[in-house]
Coordinates of C-alpha atoms in Angstrom, one line a residue:
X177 CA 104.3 135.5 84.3
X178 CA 103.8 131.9 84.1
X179 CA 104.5 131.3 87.6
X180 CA 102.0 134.1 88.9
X181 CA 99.2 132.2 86.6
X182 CA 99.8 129.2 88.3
X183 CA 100.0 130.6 92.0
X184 CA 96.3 132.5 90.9
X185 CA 95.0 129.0 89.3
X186 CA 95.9 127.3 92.7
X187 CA 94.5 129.9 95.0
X188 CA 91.4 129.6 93.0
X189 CA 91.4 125.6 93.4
X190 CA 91.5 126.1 96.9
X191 CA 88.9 128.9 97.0
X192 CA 86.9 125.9 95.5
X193 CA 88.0 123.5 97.6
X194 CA 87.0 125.3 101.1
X195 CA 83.9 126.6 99.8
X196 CA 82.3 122.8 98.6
X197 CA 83.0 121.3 101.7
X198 CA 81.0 122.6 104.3
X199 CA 78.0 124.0 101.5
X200 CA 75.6 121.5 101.5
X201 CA 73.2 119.4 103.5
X202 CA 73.2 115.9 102.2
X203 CA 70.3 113.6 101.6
X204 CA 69.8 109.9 101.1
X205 CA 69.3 107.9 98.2
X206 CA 70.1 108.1 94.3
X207 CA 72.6 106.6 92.2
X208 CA 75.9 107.6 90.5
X209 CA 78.4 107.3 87.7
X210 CA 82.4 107.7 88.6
X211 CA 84.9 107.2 85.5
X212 CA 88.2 105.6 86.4
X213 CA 90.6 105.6 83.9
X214 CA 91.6 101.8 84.6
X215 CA 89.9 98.8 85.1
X216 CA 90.7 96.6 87.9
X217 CA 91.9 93.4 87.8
X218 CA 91.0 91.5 90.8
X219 CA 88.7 93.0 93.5
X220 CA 90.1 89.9 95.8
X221 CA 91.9 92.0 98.6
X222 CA 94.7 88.7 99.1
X223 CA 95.1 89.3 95.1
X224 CA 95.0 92.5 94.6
X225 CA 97.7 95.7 93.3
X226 CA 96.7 98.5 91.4
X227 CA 95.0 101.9 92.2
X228 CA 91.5 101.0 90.8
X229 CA 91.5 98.1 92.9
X230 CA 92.2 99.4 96.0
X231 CA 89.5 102.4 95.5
X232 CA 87.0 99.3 95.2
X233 CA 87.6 97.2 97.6
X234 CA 87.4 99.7 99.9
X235 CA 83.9 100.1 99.3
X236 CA 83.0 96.4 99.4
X237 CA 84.9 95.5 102.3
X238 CA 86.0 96.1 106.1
X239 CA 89.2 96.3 108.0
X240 CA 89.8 94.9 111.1
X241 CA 91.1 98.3 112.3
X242 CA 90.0 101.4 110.7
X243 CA 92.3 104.6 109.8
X244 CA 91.2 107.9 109.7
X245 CA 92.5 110.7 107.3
X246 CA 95.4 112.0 110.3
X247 CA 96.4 108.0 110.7
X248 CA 94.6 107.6 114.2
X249 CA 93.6 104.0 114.3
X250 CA 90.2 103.3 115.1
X251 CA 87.8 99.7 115.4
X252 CA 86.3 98.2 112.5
X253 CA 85.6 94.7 112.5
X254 CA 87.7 94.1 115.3
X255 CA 86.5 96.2 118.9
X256 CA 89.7 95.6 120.7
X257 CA 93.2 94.5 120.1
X258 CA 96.8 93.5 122.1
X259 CA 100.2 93.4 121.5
X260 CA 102.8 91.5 122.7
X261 CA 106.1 93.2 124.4
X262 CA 107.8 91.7 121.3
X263 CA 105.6 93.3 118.8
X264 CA 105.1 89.8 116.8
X265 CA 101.7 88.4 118.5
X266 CA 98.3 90.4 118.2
X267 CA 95.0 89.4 119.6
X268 CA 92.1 90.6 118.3
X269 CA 88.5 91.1 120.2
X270 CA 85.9 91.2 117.1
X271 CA 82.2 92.0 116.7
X272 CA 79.9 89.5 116.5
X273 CA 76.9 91.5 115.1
X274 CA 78.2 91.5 111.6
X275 CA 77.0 89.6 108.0
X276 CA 78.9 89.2 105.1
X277 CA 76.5 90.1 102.2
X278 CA 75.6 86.8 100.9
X279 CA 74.5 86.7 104.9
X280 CA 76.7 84.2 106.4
X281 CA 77.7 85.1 109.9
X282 CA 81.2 87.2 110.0
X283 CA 83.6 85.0 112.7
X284 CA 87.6 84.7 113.5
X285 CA 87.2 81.8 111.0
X286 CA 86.9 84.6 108.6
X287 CA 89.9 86.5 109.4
X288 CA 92.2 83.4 109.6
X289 CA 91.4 82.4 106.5
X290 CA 91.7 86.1 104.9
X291 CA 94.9 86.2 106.4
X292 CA 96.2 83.0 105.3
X293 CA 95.5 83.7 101.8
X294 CA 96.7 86.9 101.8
X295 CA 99.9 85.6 103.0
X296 CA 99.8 83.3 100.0
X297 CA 98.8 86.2 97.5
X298 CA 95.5 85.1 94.6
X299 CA 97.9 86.5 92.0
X300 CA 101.1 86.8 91.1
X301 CA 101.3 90.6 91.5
X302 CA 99.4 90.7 94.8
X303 CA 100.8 93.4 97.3
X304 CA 99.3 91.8 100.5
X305 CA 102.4 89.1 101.0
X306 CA 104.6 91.6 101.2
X307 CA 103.0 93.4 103.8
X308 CA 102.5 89.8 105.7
X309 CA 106.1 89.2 105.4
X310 CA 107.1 87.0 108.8
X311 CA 103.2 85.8 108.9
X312 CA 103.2 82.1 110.8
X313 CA 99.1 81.9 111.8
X314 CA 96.5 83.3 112.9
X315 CA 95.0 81.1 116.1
X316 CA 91.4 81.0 116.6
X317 CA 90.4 81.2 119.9
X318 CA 87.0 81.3 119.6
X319 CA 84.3 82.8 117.8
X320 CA 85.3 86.6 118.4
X321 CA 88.8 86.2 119.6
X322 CA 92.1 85.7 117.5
X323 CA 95.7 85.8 117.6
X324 CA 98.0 86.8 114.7
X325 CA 101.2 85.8 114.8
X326 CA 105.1 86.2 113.1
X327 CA 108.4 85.0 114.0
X328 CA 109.3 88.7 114.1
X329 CA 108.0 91.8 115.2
X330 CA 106.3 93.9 112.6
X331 CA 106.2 97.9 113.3
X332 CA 103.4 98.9 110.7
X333 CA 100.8 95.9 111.3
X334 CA 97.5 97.6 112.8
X335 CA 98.6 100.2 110.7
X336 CA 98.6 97.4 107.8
X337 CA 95.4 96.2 108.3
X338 CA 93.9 99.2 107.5
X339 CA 95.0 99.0 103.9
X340 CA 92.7 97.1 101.4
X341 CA 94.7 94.2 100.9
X342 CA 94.5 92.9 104.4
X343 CA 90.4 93.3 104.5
X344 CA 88.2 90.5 105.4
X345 CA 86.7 87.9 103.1
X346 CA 83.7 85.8 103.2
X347 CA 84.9 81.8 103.2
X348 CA 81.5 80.6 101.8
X349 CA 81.6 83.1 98.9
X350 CA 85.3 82.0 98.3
X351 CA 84.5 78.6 98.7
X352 CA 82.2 79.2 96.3
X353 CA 83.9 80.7 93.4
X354 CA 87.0 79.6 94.1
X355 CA 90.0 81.1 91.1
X356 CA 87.0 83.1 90.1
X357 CA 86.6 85.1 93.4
X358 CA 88.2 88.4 92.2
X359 CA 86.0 88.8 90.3
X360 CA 82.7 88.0 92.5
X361 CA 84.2 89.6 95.8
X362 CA 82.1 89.5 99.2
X363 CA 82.4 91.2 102.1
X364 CA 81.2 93.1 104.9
X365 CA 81.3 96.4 103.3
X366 CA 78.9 99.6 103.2
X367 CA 78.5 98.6 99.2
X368 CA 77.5 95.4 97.8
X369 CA 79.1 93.8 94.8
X370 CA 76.5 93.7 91.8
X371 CA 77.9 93.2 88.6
X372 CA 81.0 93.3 86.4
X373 CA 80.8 94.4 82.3
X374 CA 84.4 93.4 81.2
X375 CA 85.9 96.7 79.8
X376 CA 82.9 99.0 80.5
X377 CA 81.5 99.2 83.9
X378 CA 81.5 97.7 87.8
X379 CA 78.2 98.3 90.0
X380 CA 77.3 98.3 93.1
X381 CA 74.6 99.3 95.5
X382 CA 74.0 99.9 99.0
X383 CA 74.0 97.1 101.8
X384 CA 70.9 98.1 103.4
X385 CA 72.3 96.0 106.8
X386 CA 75.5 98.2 106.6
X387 CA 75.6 99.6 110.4
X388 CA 79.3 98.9 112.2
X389 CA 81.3 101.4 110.3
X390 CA 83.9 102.8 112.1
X391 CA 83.4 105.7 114.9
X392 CA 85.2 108.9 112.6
X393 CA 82.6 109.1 109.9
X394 CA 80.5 111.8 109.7
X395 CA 77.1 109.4 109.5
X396 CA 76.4 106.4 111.1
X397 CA 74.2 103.1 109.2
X398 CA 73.9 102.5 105.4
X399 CA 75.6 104.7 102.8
X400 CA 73.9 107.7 101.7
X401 CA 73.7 106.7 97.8
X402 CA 72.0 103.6 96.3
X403 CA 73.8 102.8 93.6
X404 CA 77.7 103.7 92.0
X405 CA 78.6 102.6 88.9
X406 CA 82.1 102.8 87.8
X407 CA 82.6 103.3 83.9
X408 CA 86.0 102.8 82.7
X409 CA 87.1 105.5 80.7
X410 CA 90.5 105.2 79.8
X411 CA 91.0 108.7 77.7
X412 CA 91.4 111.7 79.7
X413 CA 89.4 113.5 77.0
X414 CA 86.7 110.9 77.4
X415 CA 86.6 111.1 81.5
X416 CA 86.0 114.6 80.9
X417 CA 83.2 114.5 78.0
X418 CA 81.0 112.0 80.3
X419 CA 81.3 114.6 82.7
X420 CA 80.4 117.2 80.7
X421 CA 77.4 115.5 79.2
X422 CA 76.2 114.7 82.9
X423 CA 77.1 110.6 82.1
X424 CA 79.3 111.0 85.0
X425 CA 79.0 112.8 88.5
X426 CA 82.5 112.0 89.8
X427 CA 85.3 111.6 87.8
X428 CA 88.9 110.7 88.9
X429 CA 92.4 112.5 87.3
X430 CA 90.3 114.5 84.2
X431 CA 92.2 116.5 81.7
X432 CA 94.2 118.8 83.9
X433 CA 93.9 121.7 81.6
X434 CA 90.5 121.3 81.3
X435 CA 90.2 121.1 84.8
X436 CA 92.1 124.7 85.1
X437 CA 89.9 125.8 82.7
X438 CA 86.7 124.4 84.7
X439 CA 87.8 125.9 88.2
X440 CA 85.6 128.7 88.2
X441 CA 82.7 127.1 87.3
X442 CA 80.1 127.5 90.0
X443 CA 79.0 123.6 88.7
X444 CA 81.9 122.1 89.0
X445 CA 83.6 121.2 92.3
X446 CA 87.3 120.3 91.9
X447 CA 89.0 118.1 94.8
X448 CA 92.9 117.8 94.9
X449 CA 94.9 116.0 97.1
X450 CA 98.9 115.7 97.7
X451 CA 99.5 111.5 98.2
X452 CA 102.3 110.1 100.1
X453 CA 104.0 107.1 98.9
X454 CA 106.0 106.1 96.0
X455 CA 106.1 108.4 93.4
X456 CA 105.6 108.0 89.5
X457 CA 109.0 106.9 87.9
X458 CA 110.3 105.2 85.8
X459 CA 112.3 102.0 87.3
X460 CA 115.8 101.2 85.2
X461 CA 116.6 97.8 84.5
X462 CA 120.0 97.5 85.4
X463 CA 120.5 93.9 83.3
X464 CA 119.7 95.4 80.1
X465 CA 121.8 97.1 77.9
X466 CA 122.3 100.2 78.0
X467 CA 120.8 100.9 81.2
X468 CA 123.3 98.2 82.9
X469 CA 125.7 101.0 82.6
X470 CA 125.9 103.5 85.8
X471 CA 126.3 106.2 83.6
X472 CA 123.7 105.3 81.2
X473 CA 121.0 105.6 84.0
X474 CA 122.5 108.9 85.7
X475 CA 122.3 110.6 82.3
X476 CA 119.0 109.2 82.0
X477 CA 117.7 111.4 85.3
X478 CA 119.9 114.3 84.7
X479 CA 118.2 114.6 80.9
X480 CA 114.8 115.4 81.9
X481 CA 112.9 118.3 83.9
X482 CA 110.5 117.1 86.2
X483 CA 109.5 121.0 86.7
X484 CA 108.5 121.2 83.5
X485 CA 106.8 118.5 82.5
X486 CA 104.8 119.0 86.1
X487 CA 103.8 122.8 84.4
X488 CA 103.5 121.2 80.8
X489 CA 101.7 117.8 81.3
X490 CA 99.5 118.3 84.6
X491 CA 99.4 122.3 85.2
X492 CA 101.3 122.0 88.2
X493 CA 98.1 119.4 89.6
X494 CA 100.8 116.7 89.9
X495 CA 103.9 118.2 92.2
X496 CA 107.5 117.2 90.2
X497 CA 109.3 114.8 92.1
X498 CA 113.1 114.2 92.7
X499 CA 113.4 111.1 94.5
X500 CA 111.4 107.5 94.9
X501 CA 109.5 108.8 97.7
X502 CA 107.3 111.8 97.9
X503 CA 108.3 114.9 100.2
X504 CA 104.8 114.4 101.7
X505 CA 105.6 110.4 103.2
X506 CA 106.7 109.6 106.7
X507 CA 110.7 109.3 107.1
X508 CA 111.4 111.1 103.3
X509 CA 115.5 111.4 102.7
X510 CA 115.2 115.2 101.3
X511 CA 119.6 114.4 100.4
X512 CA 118.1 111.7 98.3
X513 CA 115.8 114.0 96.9
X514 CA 118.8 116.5 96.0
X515 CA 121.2 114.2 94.2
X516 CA 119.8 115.2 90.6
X517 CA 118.5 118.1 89.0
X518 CA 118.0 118.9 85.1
X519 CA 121.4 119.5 83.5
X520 CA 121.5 118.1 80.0
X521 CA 125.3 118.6 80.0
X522 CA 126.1 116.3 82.6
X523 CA 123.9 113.9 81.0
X524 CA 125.9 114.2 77.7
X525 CA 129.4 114.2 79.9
X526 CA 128.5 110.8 81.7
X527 CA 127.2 109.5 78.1
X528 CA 130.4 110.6 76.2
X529 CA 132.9 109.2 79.1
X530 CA 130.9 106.1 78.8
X531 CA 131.8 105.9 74.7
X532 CA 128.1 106.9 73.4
X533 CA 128.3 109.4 70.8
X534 CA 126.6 110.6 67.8
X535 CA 129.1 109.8 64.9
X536 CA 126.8 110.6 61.8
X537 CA 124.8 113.9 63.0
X538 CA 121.1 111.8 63.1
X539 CA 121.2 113.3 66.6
X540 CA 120.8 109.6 68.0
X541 CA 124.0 108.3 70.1
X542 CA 126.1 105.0 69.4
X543 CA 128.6 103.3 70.2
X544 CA 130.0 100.0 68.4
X545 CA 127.3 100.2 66.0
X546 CA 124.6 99.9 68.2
X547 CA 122.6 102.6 68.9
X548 CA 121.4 104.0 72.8
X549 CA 118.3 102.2 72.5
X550 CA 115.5 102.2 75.4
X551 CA 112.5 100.1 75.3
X552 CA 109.8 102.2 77.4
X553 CA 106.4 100.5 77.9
X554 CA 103.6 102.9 78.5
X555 CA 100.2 103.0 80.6
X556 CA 98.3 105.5 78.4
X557 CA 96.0 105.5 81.6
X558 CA 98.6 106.7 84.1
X559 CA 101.4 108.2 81.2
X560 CA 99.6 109.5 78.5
X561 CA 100.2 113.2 80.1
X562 CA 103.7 113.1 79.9
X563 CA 105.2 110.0 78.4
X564 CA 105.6 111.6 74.9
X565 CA 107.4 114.8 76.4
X566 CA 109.3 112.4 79.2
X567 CA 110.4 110.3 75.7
X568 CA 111.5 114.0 73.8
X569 CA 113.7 114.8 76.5
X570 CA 116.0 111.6 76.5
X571 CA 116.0 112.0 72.3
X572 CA 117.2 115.6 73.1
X573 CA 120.2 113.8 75.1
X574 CA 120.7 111.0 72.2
X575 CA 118.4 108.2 73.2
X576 CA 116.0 106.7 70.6
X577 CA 113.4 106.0 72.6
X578 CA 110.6 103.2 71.7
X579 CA 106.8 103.6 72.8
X580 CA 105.2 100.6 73.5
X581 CA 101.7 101.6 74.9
X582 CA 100.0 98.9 76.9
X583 CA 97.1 98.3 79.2
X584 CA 98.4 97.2 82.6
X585 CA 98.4 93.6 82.5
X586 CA 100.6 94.3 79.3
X587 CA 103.0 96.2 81.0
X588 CA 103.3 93.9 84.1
X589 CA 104.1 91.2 81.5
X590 CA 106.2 92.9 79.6
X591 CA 108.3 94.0 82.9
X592 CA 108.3 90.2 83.8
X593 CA 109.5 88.9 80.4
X594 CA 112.8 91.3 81.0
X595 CA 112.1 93.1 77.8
X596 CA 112.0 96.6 79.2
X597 CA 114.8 99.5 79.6
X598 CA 112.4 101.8 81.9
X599 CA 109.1 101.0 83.0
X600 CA 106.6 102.8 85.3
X601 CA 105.8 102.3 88.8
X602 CA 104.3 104.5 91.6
X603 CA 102.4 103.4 95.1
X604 CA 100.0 105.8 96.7
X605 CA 100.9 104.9 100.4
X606 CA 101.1 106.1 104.0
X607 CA 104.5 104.6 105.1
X608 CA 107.9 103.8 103.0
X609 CA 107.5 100.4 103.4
X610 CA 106.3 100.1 100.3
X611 CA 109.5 99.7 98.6
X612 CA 110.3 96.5 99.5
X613 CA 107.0 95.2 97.0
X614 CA 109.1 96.9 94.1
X615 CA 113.0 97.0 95.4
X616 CA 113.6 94.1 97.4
X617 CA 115.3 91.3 94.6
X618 CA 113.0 88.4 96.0
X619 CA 110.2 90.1 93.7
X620 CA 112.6 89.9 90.3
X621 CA 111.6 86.1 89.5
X622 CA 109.9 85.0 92.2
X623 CA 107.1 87.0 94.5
X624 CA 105.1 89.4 93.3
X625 CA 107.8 89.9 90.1
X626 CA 107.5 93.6 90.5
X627 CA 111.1 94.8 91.0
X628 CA 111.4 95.7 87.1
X629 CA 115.1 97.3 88.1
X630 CA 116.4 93.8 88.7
X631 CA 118.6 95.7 91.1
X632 CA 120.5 93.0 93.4
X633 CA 121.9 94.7 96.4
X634 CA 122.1 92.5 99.9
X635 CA 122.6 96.4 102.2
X636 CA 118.9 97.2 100.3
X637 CA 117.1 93.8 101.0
X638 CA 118.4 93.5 104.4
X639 CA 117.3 97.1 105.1
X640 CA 113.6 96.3 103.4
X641 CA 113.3 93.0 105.9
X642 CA 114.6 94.6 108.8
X643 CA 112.6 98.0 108.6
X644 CA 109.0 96.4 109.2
X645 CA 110.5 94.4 112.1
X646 CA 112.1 97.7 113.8
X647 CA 110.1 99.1 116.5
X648 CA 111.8 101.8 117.3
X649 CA 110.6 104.4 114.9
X650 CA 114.0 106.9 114.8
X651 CA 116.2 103.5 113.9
X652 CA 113.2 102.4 111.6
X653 CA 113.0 106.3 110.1
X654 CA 117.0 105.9 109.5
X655 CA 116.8 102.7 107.6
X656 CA 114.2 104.0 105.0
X657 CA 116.0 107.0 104.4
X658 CA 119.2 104.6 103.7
X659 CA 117.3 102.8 101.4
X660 CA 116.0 106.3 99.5
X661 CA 119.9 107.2 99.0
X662 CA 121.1 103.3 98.1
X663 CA 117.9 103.5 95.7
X664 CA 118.6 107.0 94.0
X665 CA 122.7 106.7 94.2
X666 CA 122.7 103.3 92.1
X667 CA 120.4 105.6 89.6
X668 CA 117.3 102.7 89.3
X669 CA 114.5 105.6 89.6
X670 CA 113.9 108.3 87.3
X671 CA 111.4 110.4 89.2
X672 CA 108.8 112.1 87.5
X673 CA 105.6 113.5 89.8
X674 CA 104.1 113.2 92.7
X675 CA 101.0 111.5 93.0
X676 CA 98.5 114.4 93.3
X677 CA 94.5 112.8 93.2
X678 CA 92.5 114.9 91.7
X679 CA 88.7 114.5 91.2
X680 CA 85.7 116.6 89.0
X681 CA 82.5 116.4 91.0
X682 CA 79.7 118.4 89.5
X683 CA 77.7 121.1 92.6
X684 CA 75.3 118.6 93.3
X685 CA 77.5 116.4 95.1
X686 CA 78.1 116.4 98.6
X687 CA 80.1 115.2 102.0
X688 CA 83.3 114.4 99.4
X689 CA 86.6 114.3 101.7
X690 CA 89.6 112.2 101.4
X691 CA 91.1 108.9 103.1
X692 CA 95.3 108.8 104.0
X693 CA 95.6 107.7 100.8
X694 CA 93.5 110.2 98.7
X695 CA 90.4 108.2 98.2
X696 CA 87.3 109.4 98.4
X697 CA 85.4 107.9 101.4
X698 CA 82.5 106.9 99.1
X699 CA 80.0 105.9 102.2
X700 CA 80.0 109.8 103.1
X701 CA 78.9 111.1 99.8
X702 CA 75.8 111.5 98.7
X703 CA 73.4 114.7 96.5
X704 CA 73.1 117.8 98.4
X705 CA 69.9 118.4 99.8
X706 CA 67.4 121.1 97.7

C-alpha cells in the first residue's frame, strides 16, 4: 500500500510538473525572494565549493563556453574555439562587445588572469584546481584571442569551463578588493552583485547592459526580474513557513512531506529534478579507529537501508543510492553499485569476526574495553532529514554513534583536523571526474584537503590523473568505472541518496527550467503575465 501512495504522489508531481511549464506568458520586471538552506562562502569562482555558491555565481558571471541542459556546448564569452590534435592547447576567439559590471572593458587579459588564479585556488577548499589539473598558461595573443595551455591533454576542458568555477573575473574589481573579493564578486553576468547581510541575505539586481547570453535561452537581453534576494534559511520548517507566508517565491529542498502534502495545490508549483554526480555519503576515514578496520567499514554499509530512509526522510524525493556515483552520471559502474545491500546480519558477522561484541547487554559493541565509537559530524542544512535515522541504524548494529552538528565551515574543519569517523560529502556534477577533488590522496593534507577517507591507494590516483587526460571516451569510461569499484570495494563510501533538486515556486512564477546540473536558469524566470 505504501508503494502504490508513492507511485500516485509521483504521478501527481509530474502532472504538476508538465502542466507549469508551458502555462504562462511571462512579463518583465519585479523582484524576488529564494530561501537557500546554506549560505555561501565565497562567491569568487577560483575560490569557490559548495552548492550555494555555485547556484550564485552562476547568476553573476559568464562562461567562456556555455552548456545547455542536454550538454551541447554553446558560445558565451568566447565566439569560437580550437583544439589541438593533442587535446592540450585551446585557442579561444572572444567577444569584444562585453563590460564587466563595474564597466571596465571585458579582454583575454581577463581570462588569463581568471585562469591563473583558478589554477592557484582563493581558498583552501576551492574545486577549480582540480579541474585545471596540468594547467601551464594561458597566452594572450591579443585583445580577443587566447591560448590555454597544459602539458597534457585534458578530455572534459570546454566541457569544464562551463562550470562556475572556471567563469570569468574582473582584474580591476579583484585588484581592488583583493582577499576580500569573494565576497564583492564582479563579473559579466545577467545579475549584478548588490549586497551581502552575513547570515541573512545576498541581493542582487538586474544588469540592465546584460545582452550576449548564450544562443539556447528562451529570451534574448537583460533578465526578466529586477531584483532576487537570497534569504538563508537554514530549517527546512523555516524554508517552508516563508513560503507559506508569501516571504519567499522560490524556495530550494523544502520539507519533503510538506511538499507531498502541497502537490495538489493549484498555488504551488513543485519542480524536481534527478542530478548526476557524486551522491550524498558518508566518506570513512580509514586512519581512525575503528573505521581503519575493513570490516568495521563493510558493516558500516551493510547496517543501513538506503530504501528506507529514501521513503522515511525525503518521501522518495531523493532516489536511495548504492554506490559513489549516481545511476543518472555518464560512465556509472552499476557492479559497483551492487556490492551492498541492507543485511544487518552480515554487518554483525564482519563486526564479530573482527572481535567487537556486546559483552554487558547495553546493546553497544566492544572490544578491549573500548567501545565501537564513530564520531559523525553533521550539516543540519544538507542531513538533518536523515542523519538521526542514518545514526539509529548503525546503534541497531552496535555503534554508539556521536552527533556533532556543524555549519559547513565547521565540518570542513573538523574533516581537516582528522577528528572524524564518517563525514558527508556529495557533488552535483555532469561527469565522474569529480572524484579526484574528494578521492585522489593529494587533497588529504595538501590541496583542497577534501579527501576526508584519507584513503592512500596509487591504482586510484593514477586512475584520477590519467582519466581527464584520456581522449578516448570508452578507455576514459573504463577507468572511472575502475575507480567506482576500487572506491566501494575498500568500503570508504556509505551511500545514502541521490541528489534529487527539488524547488516550491508559488503559480505566479514563470519560465522555471533546469541547467545539467539542476539549477534553475534564474535569467529565464520571471511573474507570469495577468
Amino acid at each position: 500500500m505504501k508503494q502504490n501512495k508513492y507511485l500516485i504522489f509521483i504521478l501527481v508531481i509530474a502532472a504538476v510538473l508538465i502542466s507549469s511549464v508551458a502555462a504562462f506568458a511571462q512579463s518583465e520586471g519585479g523582484s524576488i525572494t529564494i530561501g537557500l538552506a546554506v549560505e555561501p562562502v565565497s562567491l569568487d569562482p577560483a575560490g569557490g565549493l559548495y552548492i550555494p555558491e555555485q547556484f550564485l555565481i552562476q547568476q553573476i558571471f559568464d562562461p567562456l563556453v556555455a552548456a545547455d541542459p542536454e550538454l551541447n556546448l554553446h558560445p558565451a564569452l568566447a565566439t569560437a574555439w580550437e583544439v589541438n590534435a593533442e587535446g592540450t592547447e585551446f585557442t579561444f576567439t572572444l567577444r569584444d562587445d562585453v563590460t564587466f559590471h563595474d564597466g571596465t572593458k571585458f579582454t583575454a587579459e581577463a581570462v588569463k588572469i581568471s585562469l591563473d588564479r583558478a589554477a592557484q585556488g582563493t581558498t583552501p577548499a576551492a574545486a577549480a584546481p582540480a579541474i585545471l589539473t596540468d594547467y601551464i598558461e594561458t597566452e594572450i595573443v591579443d585583445d580577443t584571442t587566447v591560448i590555454v595551455k597544459f602539458s597534457a591533454p585534458r578530455a572534459t576542458f570546454l566541457q569544464d569551463l562551463s562550470r562556475p568555477w572556471l567563469f570569468i573575473s574582473s582584474p580591476a574589481a579583484i585588484e581592488q578588493y583583493g582577499d576580500d573579493y569573494g565576497q564583492h564578486p564582479v563579473g559579466t553576468g545577467p545579475f549584478v552583485f548588490s549586497s551581502w547581510a552575513a547570515q541573512d541575505n545576498i541581493v542582487l539586481t538586474k544588469n540592465p547592459d546584460y545582452n550576449w547570453g548564450a544562443e539556447f535561452y528562451s529570451h534574448s537581453g537583460p533578465a526578466l526580474l529586477d531584483e532576487i534576494t537570497f534569504r538563508f534559511l537554514p530549517e527546512a520548517a523555516t524554508r517552508l513557513a516563508a513560503f507559506q507566508s508569501g516571504e519567499a517565491s522560490i524556495v530550494q529542498d523544502p520539507s519533503y512531506l510538506e511538499t507531498s502534502l502541497l502537490a495538489t495545490d493549484p498555488s504551488v508549483q513543485v519542480f524536481t529534478f534527478a542530478a548526476p554526480g557524486m551522491t550524498s555519503h558518508q566518506m570513512i576515514n580509514v586512519e581512525n579507529a575503528p573505521t581503519d578496520d575493513l570490516n568495521v567499514r563493510q558493516a558500516l554499509i551493510y547496517a543501513v537501508d538506503q530504501e528506507t530512509i529514501s521513503q522515511i526522510a525525503f518521501y522518495g524525493l531523493q532516489p536511495a543510492a548504492h554506490s559513489v556515483i549516481s545511476p543518472t552520471t555518464w560512465a556509472y559502474n552499476q557492479a559497483a553499485g551492487d556490492l551492498y545491500r541492507y543485511d544487518p546480519d552480515k554487518a554483525a558477522a564482519l563486526l564479530e569476526e573482527s572481535g567487537w561484541v556486546d559483552s554487558n547487554g547495553d546493546g553497544i559493541r566492544e572490544k578491549d574495553g573500548v567501545n565501537l565509537h564513530i564520531e559523525y559530524p553533521a550539516l543540519p542544512a544538507y542531513e538533518e532529514a536523515f542523519m538521526e535515522l542514518l545514526a539509529s541504524y548503525l546503534q541497531n548494529a552496535g555503534f554508539e554513534v556521536n552527533i556533532t552538528k556543524l555549519d559547513d565551515a565547521g565540518v570542513s574543519e573538523f574533516g581537516a583536523a582528522n577528528k572524524h569517523n564518517i563525514l558527508n560529502m556529495g557533488w552535483i556534477s555532469r561527469d565522474p571526474s569529480v572524484l579526484s577533488y574528494v578521492y585522489d590522496s593529494a587533497n588529504i593534507d595538501g590541496g583542497n584537503q577534501s579527501a576526508y577517507a584519507r584513503f592512500r591507494n596509487d591504482r586510484l590516483d593514477e586512475i584520477l590523473h590519467t582519466a581527464p587526460q584520456t581522449i578516448d571516451e570508452e578507455a576514459r569510461k573504463a577507468l572511472y568505472e575502475e575507480a567506482q569499484a576500487i572506491i566501494m570495494e575498500n568500503a570508504i563510501a556509505l551511500p545514502i541518496h541521490a541528489y534529487g533538486s527539488v524547488y516550491l515556486t508559488d503559480a505566479s512564477i514563470a519560465g522555471f527550467r533546469f541547467d545539467s546540473e539542476g539549477f534553475p536558469f534564474l535569467y529565464e524566470i520571471s511573474f507570469a503575465a495577468e
